[in-house]
Structure formats: structure tokens, C-alpha cells
């Protein structure tokens, strides 16, 4: 409920209390999903040390838990532009491969890792690597019916197109998400950020600054300080 309202600090506080209590009791089976969510919330809120502390509690986990931990560490490293981000994300992808006989229950996690690699490659100016990672994520998308993954893939497609200099095509890709954004404030804020990047690429710096300012305000409301900071940095550069 807290997350649905964008109250990430309250969500983190409530969940951390219970997760820490379970770890203190040395329960036989640690709450893996809850611990991963706490780590992700801490990362989103800018507390990387707390995120790593919770992830360390799972580092000796069984089955695919170490790979899921690598994914969260890779997400954190990508957000902080750390040099080992790609190593962690590839480690996650290898560890999240489906069994030879059985359901592919980690397909969405692998797609997540590939989309983070798209972001990483673009940050480093490697559009060809971003294209390859995007194709891997799209291959997974084609086997699933997941609306959120489709949205994220469309956002990433526009990012790659813009990096390649195809401004019109990038704008068209993002424009197709306006309907979904009407019911999703976070997506609307994300599109404002993209609008700023598109305006900057086409030379409309005033429009870029306005869009970045609106995105920063939206990220502040959603309690996403890292994304807010990046939007303000982009605005300052416009």
C-alpha cells in the first residue's frame, strides 16, 4: 500500500523492521523476497550502504538467490555508475537461466538485467552494445505477456534510438506510452525526463530545462531522490 502511494520511506521503514527481526532470530529460511525489496528500496532512496548490508545477508543463499543478489547489486552499481556494474549484471543473467527441464520463473529478472545493461552501455556511449542487450530483453518479452516489461522495453528502445541520433523515431516510441502514463504518475514523470532529453537533442534547451524541472518535481513526490538528482543535473546542463 505504501509503494502504491509512492511512500517509499514508509515502506522501507515498515519492511526493514520485520526483516531485521527475522534475521536477528536467525530463522532457518531468510525472507528472500522481502530482503531483496528492502535492498532495492534503500538503493532507490540513496542509502547504498544499507542496501548492501541487506544483500550480504543473502550472499550464501541456495539455488538462484546469489544470482538475484547479483542483480540487485548490479542495479545499485548502475545507478552509482560503478565500474563493476556489467560484471554483476552478466553474473545475474548466467545464474538466472532456466533449468533444462522446468519453468522459466526468472525470465522477468533476466529481462531486467538486460535492460539495466542497455542503460549501462548508453551511459558509456556504446550504442551497439545497447542494441544487443535490447534485443536480448525483447526476445524474453516475446515469450511473456507482461505490460510493465513492454513499457520498460519501449522506454529503452527510445533511449537507444535517441543515442543513435534518430530523434523523431525516439519521440514516436515514447509518444505511444502517453495513454498508459495517464494512469501512472511514475511513468508520466519518466516520460517528462525523456522529453527533456529529446528537446535537448533537438536544440530546444528552454523546453528541455522545463521538462527536466517537472521530472525532478515528480521524482521528489515519488520519493526517488537519486532520479531527482539526475533530473536536476540534466536541467543544469541544458
Coordinates of C-alpha atoms in Angstrom, one line a residue, residues 39-53 55 69-82 84-85 88-89 116 119-120 226:
X39 CA 17.7 -3.6 -0.5
X40 CA 16.0 -2.1 -3.6
X41 CA 14.2 0.5 -1.6
X42 CA 17.4 1.5 0.1
X43 CA 19.1 1.9 -3.2
X44 CA 16.3 4.0 -4.6
X45 CA 16.4 6.2 -1.5
X46 CA 20.1 6.7 -1.9
X47 CA 21.3 4.5 1.0
X48 CA 23.6 2.2 -0.8
X49 CA 25.4 1.0 2.4
X50 CA 22.1 -0.2 3.9
X51 CA 21.2 -1.9 0.6
X52 CA 24.5 -3.8 0.6
X53 CA 24.0 -4.8 4.2
X55 CA 22.1 -8.1 0.4
X69 CA 21.6 -10.7 -5.2
X70 CA 23.9 -10.0 -8.1
X71 CA 21.0 -8.4 -10.0
X72 CA 20.3 -6.0 -7.1
X73 CA 24.0 -5.2 -6.7
X74 CA 24.2 -4.6 -10.4
X75 CA 21.2 -2.3 -10.3
X76 CA 22.9 -0.4 -7.4
X77 CA 26.2 -0.2 -9.3
X78 CA 24.4 1.0 -12.4
X79 CA 22.7 3.8 -10.5
X80 CA 26.0 4.8 -9.0
X81 CA 28.0 4.5 -12.2
X82 CA 30.4 2.0 -10.7
X84 CA 31.8 -3.4 -11.9
X85 CA 28.1 -3.0 -12.9
X88 CA 27.4 -8.1 -11.8
X89 CA 24.7 -8.0 -14.3
X116 CA 20.0 -2.4 -17.0
X119 CA 21.3 1.7 -19.6
X120 CA 24.9 1.0 -18.8
X226 CA 18.6 9.7 -6.9

